Coordinates of C-alpha atoms in Angstrom, one line a residue:
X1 CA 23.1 9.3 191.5
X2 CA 24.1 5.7 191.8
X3 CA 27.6 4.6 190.7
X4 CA 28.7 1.4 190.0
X5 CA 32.6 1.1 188.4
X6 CA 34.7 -1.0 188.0
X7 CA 38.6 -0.9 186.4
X8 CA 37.4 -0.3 182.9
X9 CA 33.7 1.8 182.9
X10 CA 32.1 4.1 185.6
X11 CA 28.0 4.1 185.3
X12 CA 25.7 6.3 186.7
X13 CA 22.5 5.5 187.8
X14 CA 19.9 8.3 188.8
X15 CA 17.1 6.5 191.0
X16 CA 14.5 8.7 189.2
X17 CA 13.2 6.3 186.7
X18 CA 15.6 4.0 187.3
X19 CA 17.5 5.8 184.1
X20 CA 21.1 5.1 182.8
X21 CA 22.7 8.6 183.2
X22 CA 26.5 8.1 181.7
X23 CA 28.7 5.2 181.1
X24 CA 32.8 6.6 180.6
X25 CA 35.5 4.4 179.9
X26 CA 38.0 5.0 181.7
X27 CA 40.9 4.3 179.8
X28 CA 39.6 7.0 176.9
X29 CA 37.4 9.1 178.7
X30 CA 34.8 8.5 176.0
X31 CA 31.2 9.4 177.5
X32 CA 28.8 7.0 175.5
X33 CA 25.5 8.5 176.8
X34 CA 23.6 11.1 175.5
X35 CA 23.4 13.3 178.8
X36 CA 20.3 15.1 177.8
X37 CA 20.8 18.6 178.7
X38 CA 20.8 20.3 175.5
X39 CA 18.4 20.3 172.6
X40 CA 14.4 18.9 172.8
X41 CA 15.3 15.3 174.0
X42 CA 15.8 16.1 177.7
X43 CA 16.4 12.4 178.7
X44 CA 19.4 10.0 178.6
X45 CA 17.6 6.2 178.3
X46 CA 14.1 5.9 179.6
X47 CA 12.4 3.0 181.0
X48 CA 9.3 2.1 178.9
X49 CA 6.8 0.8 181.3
X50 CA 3.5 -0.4 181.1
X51 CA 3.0 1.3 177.5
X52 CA 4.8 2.0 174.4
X53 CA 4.5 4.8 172.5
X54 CA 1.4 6.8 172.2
X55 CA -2.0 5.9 172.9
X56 CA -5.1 6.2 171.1
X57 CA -7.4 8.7 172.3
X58 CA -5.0 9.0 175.7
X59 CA -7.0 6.2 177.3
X60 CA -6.8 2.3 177.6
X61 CA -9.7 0.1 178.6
X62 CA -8.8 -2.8 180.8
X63 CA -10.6 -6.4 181.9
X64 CA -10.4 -6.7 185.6
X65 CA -12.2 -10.5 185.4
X66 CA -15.7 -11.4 186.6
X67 CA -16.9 -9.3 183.2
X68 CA -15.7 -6.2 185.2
X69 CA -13.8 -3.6 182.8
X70 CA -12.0 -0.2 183.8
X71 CA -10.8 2.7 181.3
X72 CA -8.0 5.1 182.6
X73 CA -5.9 7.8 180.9
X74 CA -2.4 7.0 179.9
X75 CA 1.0 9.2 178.9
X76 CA 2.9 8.6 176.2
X77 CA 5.7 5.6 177.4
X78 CA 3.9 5.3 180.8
X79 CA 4.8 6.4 184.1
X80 CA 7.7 4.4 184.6
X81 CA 10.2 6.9 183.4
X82 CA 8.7 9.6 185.6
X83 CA 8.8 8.1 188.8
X84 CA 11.1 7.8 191.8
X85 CA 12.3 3.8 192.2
X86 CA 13.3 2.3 195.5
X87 CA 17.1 1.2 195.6
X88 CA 17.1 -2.5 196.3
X89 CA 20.7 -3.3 196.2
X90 CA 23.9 -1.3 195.1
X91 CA 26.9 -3.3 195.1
X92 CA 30.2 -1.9 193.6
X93 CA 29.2 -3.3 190.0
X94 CA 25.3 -4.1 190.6
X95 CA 22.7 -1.6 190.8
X96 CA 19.0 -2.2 191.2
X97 CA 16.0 -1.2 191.2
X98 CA 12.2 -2.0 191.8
X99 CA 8.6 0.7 191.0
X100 CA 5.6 -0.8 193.0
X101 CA 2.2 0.7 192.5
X102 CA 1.2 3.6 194.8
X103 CA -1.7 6.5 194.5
X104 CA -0.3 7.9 191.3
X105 CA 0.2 4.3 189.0
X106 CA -3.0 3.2 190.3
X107 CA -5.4 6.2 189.1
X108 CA -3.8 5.1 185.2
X109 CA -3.1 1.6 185.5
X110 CA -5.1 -1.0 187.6
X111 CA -2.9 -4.4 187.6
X112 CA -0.5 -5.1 191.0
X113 CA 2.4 -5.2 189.3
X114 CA 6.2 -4.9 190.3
X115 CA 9.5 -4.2 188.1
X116 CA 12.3 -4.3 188.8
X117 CA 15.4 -2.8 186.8
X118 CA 18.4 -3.7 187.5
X119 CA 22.1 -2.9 186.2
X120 CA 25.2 -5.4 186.3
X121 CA 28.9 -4.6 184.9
X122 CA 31.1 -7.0 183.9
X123 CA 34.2 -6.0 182.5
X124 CA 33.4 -3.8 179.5
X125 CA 29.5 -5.0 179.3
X126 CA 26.5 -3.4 180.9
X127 CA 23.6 -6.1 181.6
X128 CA 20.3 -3.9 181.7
X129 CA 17.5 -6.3 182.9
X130 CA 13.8 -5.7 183.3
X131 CA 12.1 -8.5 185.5
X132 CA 8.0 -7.8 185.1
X133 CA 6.0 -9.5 187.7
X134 CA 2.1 -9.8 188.1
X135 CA 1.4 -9.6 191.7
X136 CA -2.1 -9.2 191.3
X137 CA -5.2 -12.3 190.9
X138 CA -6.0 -11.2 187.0
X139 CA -4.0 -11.5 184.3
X140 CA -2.0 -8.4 183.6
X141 CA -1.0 -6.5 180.2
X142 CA 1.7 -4.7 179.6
X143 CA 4.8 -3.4 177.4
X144 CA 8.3 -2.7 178.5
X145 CA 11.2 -1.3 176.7
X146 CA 14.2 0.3 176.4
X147 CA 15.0 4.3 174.7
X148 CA 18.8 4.9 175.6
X149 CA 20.3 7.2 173.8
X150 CA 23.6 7.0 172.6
X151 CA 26.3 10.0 172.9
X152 CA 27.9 10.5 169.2
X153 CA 30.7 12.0 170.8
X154 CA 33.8 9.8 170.4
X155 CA 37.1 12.1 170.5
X156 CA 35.1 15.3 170.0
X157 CA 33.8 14.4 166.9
X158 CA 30.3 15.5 166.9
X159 CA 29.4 15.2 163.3
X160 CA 26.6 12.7 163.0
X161 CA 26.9 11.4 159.5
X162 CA 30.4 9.9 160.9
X163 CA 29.0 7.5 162.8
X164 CA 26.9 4.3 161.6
X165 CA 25.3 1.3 162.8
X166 CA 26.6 -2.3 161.6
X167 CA 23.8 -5.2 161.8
X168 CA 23.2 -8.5 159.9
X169 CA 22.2 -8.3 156.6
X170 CA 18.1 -9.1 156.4
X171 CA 14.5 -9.3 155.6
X172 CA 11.9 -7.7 157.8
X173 CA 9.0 -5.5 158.0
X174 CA 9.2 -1.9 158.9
X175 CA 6.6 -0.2 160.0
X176 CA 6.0 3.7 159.9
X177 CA 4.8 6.6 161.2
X178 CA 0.9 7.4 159.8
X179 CA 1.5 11.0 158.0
X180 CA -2.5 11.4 158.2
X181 CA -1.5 12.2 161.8
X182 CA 2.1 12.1 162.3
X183 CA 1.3 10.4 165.7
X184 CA 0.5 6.8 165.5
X185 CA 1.7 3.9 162.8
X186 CA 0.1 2.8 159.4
X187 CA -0.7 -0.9 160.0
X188 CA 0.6 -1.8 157.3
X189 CA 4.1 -2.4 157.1
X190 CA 7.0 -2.4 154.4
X191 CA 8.8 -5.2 153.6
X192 CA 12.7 -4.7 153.7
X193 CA 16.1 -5.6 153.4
X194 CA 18.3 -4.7 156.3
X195 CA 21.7 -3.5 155.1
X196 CA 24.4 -4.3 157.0
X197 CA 26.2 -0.8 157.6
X198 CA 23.3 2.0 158.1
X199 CA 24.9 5.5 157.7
X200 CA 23.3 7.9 160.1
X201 CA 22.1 11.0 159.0
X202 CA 19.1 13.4 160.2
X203 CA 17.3 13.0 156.9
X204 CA 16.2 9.4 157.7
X205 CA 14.7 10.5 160.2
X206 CA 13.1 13.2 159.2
X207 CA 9.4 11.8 159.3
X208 CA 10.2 10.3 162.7
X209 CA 11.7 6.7 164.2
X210 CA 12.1 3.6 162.4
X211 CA 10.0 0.8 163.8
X212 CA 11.8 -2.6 162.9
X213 CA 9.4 -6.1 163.2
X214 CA 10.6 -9.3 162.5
X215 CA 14.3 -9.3 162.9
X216 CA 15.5 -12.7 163.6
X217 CA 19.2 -10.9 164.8
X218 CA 19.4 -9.5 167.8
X219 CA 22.4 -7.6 167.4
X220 CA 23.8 -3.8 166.6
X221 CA 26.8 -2.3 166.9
X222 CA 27.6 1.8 166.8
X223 CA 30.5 2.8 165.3
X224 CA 32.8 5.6 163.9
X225 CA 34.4 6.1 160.1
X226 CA 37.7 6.7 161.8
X227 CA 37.5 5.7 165.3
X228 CA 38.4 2.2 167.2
X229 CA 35.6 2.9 170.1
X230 CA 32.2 1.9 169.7
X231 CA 28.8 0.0 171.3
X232 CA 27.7 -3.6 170.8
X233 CA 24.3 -3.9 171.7
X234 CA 22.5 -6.8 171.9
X235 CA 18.9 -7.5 173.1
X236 CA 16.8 -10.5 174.2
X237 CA 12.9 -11.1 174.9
X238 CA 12.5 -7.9 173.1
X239 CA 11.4 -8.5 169.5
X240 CA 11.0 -5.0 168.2
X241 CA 13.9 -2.4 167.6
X242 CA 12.9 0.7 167.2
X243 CA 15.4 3.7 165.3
X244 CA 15.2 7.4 166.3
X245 CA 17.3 10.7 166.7
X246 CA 15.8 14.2 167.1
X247 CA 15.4 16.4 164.3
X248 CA 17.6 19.4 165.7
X249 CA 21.2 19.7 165.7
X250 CA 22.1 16.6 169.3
X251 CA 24.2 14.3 168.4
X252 CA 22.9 10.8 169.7
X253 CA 21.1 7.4 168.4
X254 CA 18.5 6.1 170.4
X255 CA 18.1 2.3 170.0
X256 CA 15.2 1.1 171.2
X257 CA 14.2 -2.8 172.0
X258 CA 10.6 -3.2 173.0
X259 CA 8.2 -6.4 173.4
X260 CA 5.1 -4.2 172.7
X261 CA 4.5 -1.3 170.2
X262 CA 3.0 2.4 169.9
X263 CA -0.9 2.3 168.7
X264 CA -2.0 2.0 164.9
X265 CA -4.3 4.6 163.6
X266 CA -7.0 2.2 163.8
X267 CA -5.2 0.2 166.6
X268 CA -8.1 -1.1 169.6
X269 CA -8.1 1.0 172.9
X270 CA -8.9 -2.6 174.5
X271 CA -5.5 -3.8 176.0
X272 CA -5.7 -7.6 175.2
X273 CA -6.5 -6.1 171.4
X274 CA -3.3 -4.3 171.3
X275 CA -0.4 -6.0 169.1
X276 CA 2.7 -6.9 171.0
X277 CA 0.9 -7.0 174.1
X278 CA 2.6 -8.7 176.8
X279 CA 0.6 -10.9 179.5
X280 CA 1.4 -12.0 182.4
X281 CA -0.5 -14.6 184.4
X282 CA -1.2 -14.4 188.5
X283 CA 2.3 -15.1 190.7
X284 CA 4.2 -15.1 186.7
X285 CA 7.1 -12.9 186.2
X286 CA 9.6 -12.3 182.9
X287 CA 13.2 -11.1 182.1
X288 CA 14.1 -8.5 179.5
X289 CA 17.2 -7.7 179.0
X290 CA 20.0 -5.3 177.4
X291 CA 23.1 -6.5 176.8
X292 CA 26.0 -3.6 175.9
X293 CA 29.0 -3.6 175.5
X294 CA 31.6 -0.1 175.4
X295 CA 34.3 -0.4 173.6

Protein backbone atom coordinates (compact mmCIF):
# COMPACT_ATOMS: atom_id res chain seq x y z
CA UNK A 1 0.00 0.00 0.00
CA UNK A 2 0.80 3.68 -0.56
CA UNK A 3 0.31 6.19 2.34
CA UNK A 4 0.04 9.58 2.11
CA UNK A 5 -1.06 11.56 5.63
CA UNK A 6 -1.03 14.35 6.75
CA UNK A 7 -2.08 16.05 10.51
CA UNK A 8 -5.73 15.44 9.92
CA UNK A 9 -6.46 12.14 7.42
CA UNK A 10 -4.16 9.00 6.58
CA UNK A 11 -4.96 7.54 2.89
CA UNK A 12 -4.07 4.38 1.57
CA UNK A 13 -3.35 3.73 -1.77
CA UNK A 14 -2.97 0.05 -3.09
CA UNK A 15 -0.97 0.34 -6.53
CA UNK A 16 -3.25 -2.43 -7.89
CA UNK A 17 -5.61 -0.37 -9.87
CA UNK A 18 -4.50 2.60 -8.66
CA UNK A 19 -7.58 2.07 -5.98
CA UNK A 20 -8.45 4.27 -2.86
CA UNK A 21 -8.14 1.68 0.02
CA UNK A 22 -9.07 3.80 3.40
CA UNK A 23 -9.19 7.37 4.29
CA UNK A 24 -9.24 7.68 8.66
CA UNK A 25 -9.41 10.83 10.30
CA UNK A 26 -7.40 11.03 12.69
CA UNK A 27 -8.83 13.03 15.18
CA UNK A 28 -12.13 10.45 15.29
CA UNK A 29 -10.78 7.48 13.95
CA UNK A 30 -13.80 7.38 11.53
CA UNK A 31 -12.78 5.00 8.52
CA UNK A 32 -14.87 6.53 5.50
CA UNK A 33 -14.14 3.68 2.95
CA UNK A 34 -15.84 0.79 2.33
CA UNK A 35 -12.82 -1.79 2.81
CA UNK A 36 -14.38 -4.49 0.76
CA UNK A 37 -13.81 -7.53 2.58
CA UNK A 38 -17.13 -8.75 3.49
CA UNK A 39 -20.25 -9.26 1.48
CA UNK A 40 -20.43 -9.53 -2.78
CA UNK A 41 -18.76 -6.07 -3.43
CA UNK A 42 -15.15 -7.07 -2.97
CA UNK A 43 -13.75 -3.60 -3.91
CA UNK A 44 -13.22 -0.24 -2.13
CA UNK A 45 -13.40 2.60 -5.25
CA UNK A 46 -12.52 1.30 -8.73
CA UNK A 47 -11.01 3.09 -11.49
CA UNK A 48 -13.45 3.01 -14.50
CA UNK A 49 -11.27 2.91 -17.49
CA UNK A 50 -11.72 2.81 -20.97
CA UNK A 51 -15.50 1.53 -20.47
CA UNK A 52 -18.38 1.95 -18.35
CA UNK A 53 -20.63 -0.46 -17.36
CA UNK A 54 -21.41 -3.43 -19.34
CA UNK A 55 -21.12 -4.03 -22.91
CA UNK A 56 -23.30 -5.22 -25.46
CA UNK A 57 -22.66 -8.51 -26.63
CA UNK A 58 -19.00 -8.33 -24.65
CA UNK A 59 -17.44 -6.77 -27.70
CA UNK A 60 -16.71 -3.14 -29.06
CA UNK A 61 -15.82 -2.39 -32.68
CA UNK A 62 -13.34 0.28 -33.16
CA UNK A 63 -12.09 2.70 -36.28
CA UNK A 64 -8.34 2.55 -36.61
CA UNK A 65 -8.44 5.28 -39.71
CA UNK A 66 -7.55 4.67 -43.37
CA UNK A 67 -11.35 2.77 -43.33
CA UNK A 68 -9.53 0.09 -41.16
CA UNK A 69 -11.84 -1.17 -38.20
CA UNK A 70 -11.00 -3.75 -35.25
CA UNK A 71 -13.55 -5.59 -32.87
CA UNK A 72 -12.23 -6.88 -29.43
CA UNK A 73 -13.88 -8.32 -26.34
CA UNK A 74 -14.33 -6.06 -23.39
CA UNK A 75 -15.16 -6.63 -19.35
CA UNK A 76 -17.51 -5.02 -17.59
CA UNK A 77 -15.65 -1.41 -16.35
CA UNK A 78 -12.52 -2.21 -18.33
CA UNK A 79 -9.26 -3.40 -17.32
CA UNK A 80 -8.17 -0.47 -15.51
CA UNK A 81 -9.32 -1.65 -12.15
CA UNK A 82 -7.57 -4.94 -12.62
CA UNK A 83 -4.30 -3.96 -13.31
CA UNK A 84 -0.97 -3.27 -11.60
CA UNK A 85 -0.06 0.80 -12.12
CA UNK A 86 3.43 2.11 -12.08
CA UNK A 87 4.16 4.56 -9.03
CA UNK A 88 5.22 7.80 -10.48
CA UNK A 89 5.58 9.95 -7.59
CA UNK A 90 4.74 9.50 -3.76
CA UNK A 91 5.27 12.47 -1.78
CA UNK A 92 4.05 12.72 1.89
CA UNK A 93 0.55 14.05 0.68
CA UNK A 94 0.73 13.22 -3.20
CA UNK A 95 0.33 9.92 -4.61
CA UNK A 96 0.35 9.01 -8.34
CA UNK A 97 -0.13 6.95 -10.62
CA UNK A 98 0.08 6.05 -14.50
CA UNK A 99 -1.40 2.38 -16.67
CA UNK A 100 0.36 2.36 -20.11
CA UNK A 101 -0.69 -0.28 -22.66
CA UNK A 102 1.10 -3.66 -22.55
CA UNK A 103 0.18 -7.34 -24.01
CA UNK A 104 -2.90 -7.67 -21.94
CA UNK A 105 -4.81 -3.89 -22.72
CA UNK A 106 -3.82 -4.23 -26.20
CA UNK A 107 -5.54 -7.77 -27.10
CA UNK A 108 -9.11 -5.59 -25.79
CA UNK A 109 -8.35 -2.19 -26.56
CA UNK A 110 -6.29 -0.88 -29.60
CA UNK A 111 -5.69 3.02 -28.88
CA UNK A 112 -2.03 4.10 -27.27
CA UNK A 113 -3.32 5.61 -24.49
CA UNK A 114 -1.85 6.61 -20.99
CA UNK A 115 -3.67 7.58 -17.58
CA UNK A 116 -2.66 8.63 -15.09
CA UNK A 117 -4.37 8.77 -11.55
CA UNK A 118 -3.29 10.60 -9.18
CA UNK A 119 -4.09 11.52 -5.32
CA UNK A 120 -3.41 14.99 -3.50
CA UNK A 121 -4.40 15.85 0.24
CA UNK A 122 -4.89 19.02 1.44
CA UNK A 123 -5.98 19.54 4.75
CA UNK A 124 -9.29 17.59 5.18
CA UNK A 125 -9.82 17.23 1.06
CA UNK A 126 -8.74 14.40 -1.14
CA UNK A 127 -8.16 15.61 -4.86
CA UNK A 128 -8.70 12.34 -7.09
CA UNK A 129 -7.61 13.26 -10.65
CA UNK A 130 -7.75 11.30 -13.87
CA UNK A 131 -5.56 12.88 -16.62
CA UNK A 132 -6.50 10.75 -20.12
CA UNK A 133 -4.01 11.18 -22.81
CA UNK A 134 -4.12 9.84 -26.51
CA UNK A 135 -0.59 8.93 -27.34
CA UNK A 136 -1.50 7.26 -30.42
CA UNK A 137 -1.94 8.87 -34.42
CA UNK A 138 -6.06 8.15 -34.39
CA UNK A 139 -8.41 9.60 -32.47
CA UNK A 140 -9.13 7.58 -29.36
CA UNK A 141 -12.55 6.71 -27.44
CA UNK A 142 -13.05 6.16 -24.25
CA UNK A 143 -14.96 6.46 -20.72
CA UNK A 144 -13.50 7.01 -17.33
CA UNK A 145 -15.00 7.14 -13.97
CA UNK A 146 -15.08 6.87 -10.54
CA UNK A 147 -17.04 3.81 -8.12
CA UNK A 148 -15.78 4.58 -4.50
CA UNK A 149 -17.58 3.27 -2.02
CA UNK A 150 -18.31 4.85 0.95
CA UNK A 151 -18.02 3.16 4.60
CA UNK A 152 -21.50 3.79 6.53
CA UNK A 153 -19.71 3.34 9.60
CA UNK A 154 -19.57 6.57 11.65
CA UNK A 155 -19.29 5.78 15.50
CA UNK A 156 -20.31 2.10 15.02
CA UNK A 157 -23.48 2.86 13.67
CA UNK A 158 -23.96 0.54 10.90
CA UNK A 159 -27.56 0.94 10.24
CA UNK A 160 -28.04 2.18 6.69
CA UNK A 161 -31.26 4.00 6.72
CA UNK A 162 -29.31 6.52 9.20
CA UNK A 163 -27.39 7.85 6.83
CA UNK A 164 -28.50 10.19 3.74
CA UNK A 165 -27.28 12.14 0.96
CA UNK A 166 -27.91 16.07 0.82
CA UNK A 167 -27.84 17.57 -2.84
CA UNK A 168 -29.48 20.66 -4.56
CA UNK A 169 -32.87 20.55 -5.21
CA UNK A 170 -33.46 19.69 -9.17
CA UNK A 171 -34.69 18.68 -12.51
CA UNK A 172 -33.01 15.89 -14.43
CA UNK A 173 -33.41 12.71 -16.23
CA UNK A 174 -32.82 9.33 -14.69
CA UNK A 175 -32.16 6.66 -16.47
CA UNK A 176 -32.77 2.86 -15.42
CA UNK A 177 -31.87 -0.38 -15.51
CA UNK A 178 -33.78 -2.41 -18.64
CA UNK A 179 -35.87 -5.27 -16.58
CA UNK A 180 -36.23 -7.19 -20.02
CA UNK A 181 -32.58 -7.99 -19.09
CA UNK A 182 -31.68 -6.65 -15.91
CA UNK A 183 -28.29 -5.87 -17.55
CA UNK A 184 -28.15 -2.81 -19.74
CA UNK A 185 -30.45 0.62 -19.58
CA UNK A 186 -33.90 1.45 -21.20
CA UNK A 187 -33.00 4.44 -23.46
CA UNK A 188 -35.48 6.19 -22.41
CA UNK A 189 -35.20 8.10 -19.41
CA UNK A 190 -37.48 9.57 -16.58
CA UNK A 191 -37.73 12.98 -16.01
CA UNK A 192 -37.20 13.94 -12.23
CA UNK A 193 -36.99 16.17 -9.48
CA UNK A 194 -33.96 15.77 -7.27
CA UNK A 195 -34.80 16.16 -3.58
CA UNK A 196 -32.59 17.70 -1.60
CA UNK A 197 -32.11 15.07 1.44
CA UNK A 198 -32.23 11.37 -0.21
CA UNK A 199 -32.80 8.86 2.67
CA UNK A 200 -30.81 5.72 2.04
CA UNK A 201 -32.30 2.59 2.25
CA UNK A 202 -31.80 -0.95 0.29
CA UNK A 203 -35.23 -0.84 -1.20
CA UNK A 204 -34.21 1.95 -3.68
CA UNK A 205 -32.02 0.01 -4.81
CA UNK A 206 -33.46 -2.99 -5.14
CA UNK A 207 -33.67 -3.13 -9.14
CA UNK A 208 -30.08 -1.84 -9.20
CA UNK A 209 -28.09 1.71 -9.37
CA UNK A 210 -29.50 4.98 -10.10
CA UNK A 211 -28.09 6.59 -13.23
CA UNK A 212 -28.49 10.46 -12.92
CA UNK A 213 -28.13 12.70 -16.47
CA UNK A 214 -28.38 16.13 -16.61
CA UNK A 215 -27.50 17.55 -13.23
CA UNK A 216 -26.32 21.04 -13.56
CA UNK A 217 -24.85 20.64 -9.53
CA UNK A 218 -21.97 19.01 -9.02
CA UNK A 219 -22.22 18.51 -5.53
CA UNK A 220 -23.20 15.67 -2.70
CA UNK A 221 -22.71 15.38 0.62
CA UNK A 222 -23.10 11.99 3.05
CA UNK A 223 -24.29 12.43 6.14
CA UNK A 224 -25.68 10.90 9.51
CA UNK A 225 -29.22 11.60 11.44
CA UNK A 226 -27.28 12.12 14.52
CA UNK A 227 -23.69 12.44 13.71
CA UNK A 228 -21.37 15.78 13.02
CA UNK A 229 -18.93 13.66 10.52
CA UNK A 230 -19.62 13.28 7.04
CA UNK A 231 -18.33 13.45 3.10
CA UNK A 232 -18.56 16.38 0.61
CA UNK A 233 -18.11 15.25 -2.67
CA UNK A 234 -17.81 17.22 -5.43
CA UNK A 235 -17.04 16.24 -9.16
CA UNK A 236 -15.91 18.05 -12.28
CA UNK A 237 -15.66 16.95 -16.17
CA UNK A 238 -17.73 14.20 -15.10
CA UNK A 239 -21.45 14.79 -16.11
CA UNK A 240 -23.12 11.64 -14.96
CA UNK A 241 -23.58 10.40 -11.28
CA UNK A 242 -24.42 7.27 -10.85
CA UNK A 243 -26.21 5.82 -7.27
CA UNK A 244 -25.66 2.13 -6.05
CA UNK A 245 -25.27 -0.11 -2.89
CA UNK A 246 -25.43 -3.92 -2.93
CA UNK A 247 -28.45 -5.66 -2.19
CA UNK A 248 -27.14 -7.74 0.93
CA UNK A 249 -26.62 -6.66 4.38
CA UNK A 250 -22.70 -3.99 3.72
CA UNK A 251 -23.16 -0.89 4.76
CA UNK A 252 -21.69 1.57 2.01
CA UNK A 253 -22.85 4.15 -0.82
CA UNK A 254 -21.03 4.05 -3.84
CA UNK A 255 -21.09 7.47 -5.71
CA UNK A 256 -20.17 7.24 -8.91
CA UNK A 257 -19.14 10.35 -11.49
CA UNK A 258 -18.58 9.15 -15.02
CA UNK A 259 -18.12 11.07 -18.44
CA UNK A 260 -19.42 8.01 -20.42
CA UNK A 261 -22.30 5.47 -19.64
CA UNK A 262 -23.08 1.51 -19.50
CA UNK A 263 -24.80 0.31 -22.99
CA UNK A 264 -28.59 0.65 -23.82
CA UNK A 265 -30.41 -2.41 -24.83
CA UNK A 266 -30.34 -1.29 -28.24
CA UNK A 267 -27.13 0.83 -27.66
CA UNK A 268 -24.40 0.51 -31.04
CA UNK A 269 -21.40 -1.91 -30.42
CA UNK A 270 -19.59 0.97 -32.68
CA UNK A 271 -17.50 3.12 -30.19
CA UNK A 272 -17.95 6.59 -31.77
CA UNK A 273 -21.94 5.48 -31.64
CA UNK A 274 -21.88 5.06 -28.01
CA UNK A 275 -23.50 7.97 -25.87
CA UNK A 276 -21.13 9.74 -23.50
CA UNK A 277 -18.30 8.75 -25.46
CA UNK A 278 -15.32 10.56 -24.77
CA UNK A 279 -12.64 11.46 -27.64
CA UNK A 280 -9.61 12.33 -27.58
CA UNK A 281 -7.53 13.76 -30.55
CA UNK A 282 -3.63 12.73 -31.40
CA UNK A 283 -1.01 14.39 -28.59
CA UNK A 284 -4.72 15.68 -26.58
CA UNK A 285 -5.00 14.83 -23.07
CA UNK A 286 -8.03 15.76 -20.31
CA UNK A 287 -8.55 16.14 -16.46
CA UNK A 288 -11.23 14.49 -14.40
CA UNK A 289 -11.40 14.96 -11.21
CA UNK A 290 -12.90 14.13 -7.57
CA UNK A 291 -12.95 16.51 -5.13
CA UNK A 292 -13.75 15.03 -1.30
CA UNK A 293 -13.80 16.29 1.46
CA UNK A 294 -13.93 14.09 5.25
CA UNK A 295 -15.33 15.71 7.78
Amino acid sequence: MVKIENEKLTVLINKFGAELKSVINKESGIEYIWPGTEGSFKKSAPNLFPFIGNILNGEIDYPLGKNERVTLSMTKHGFARDLEFEILEVTNSIARFQLKPNSYTKERYPYNFSLIVEYILVEDTLHHNYIVKNNDVVEMYYHIGGHTAFYCNYNNDKTFENYYLELKEEECELYKIDERNNSFLFDIPEKVTICEKFNLSKDKFAKDALVFVGMENKQIDIKHLNSSHGVEFKFENLPILTLWTSTDSSEFICLEPWAGITDFTNGSNKVENKKEIQRLNSNEQKKYSQIIRFY
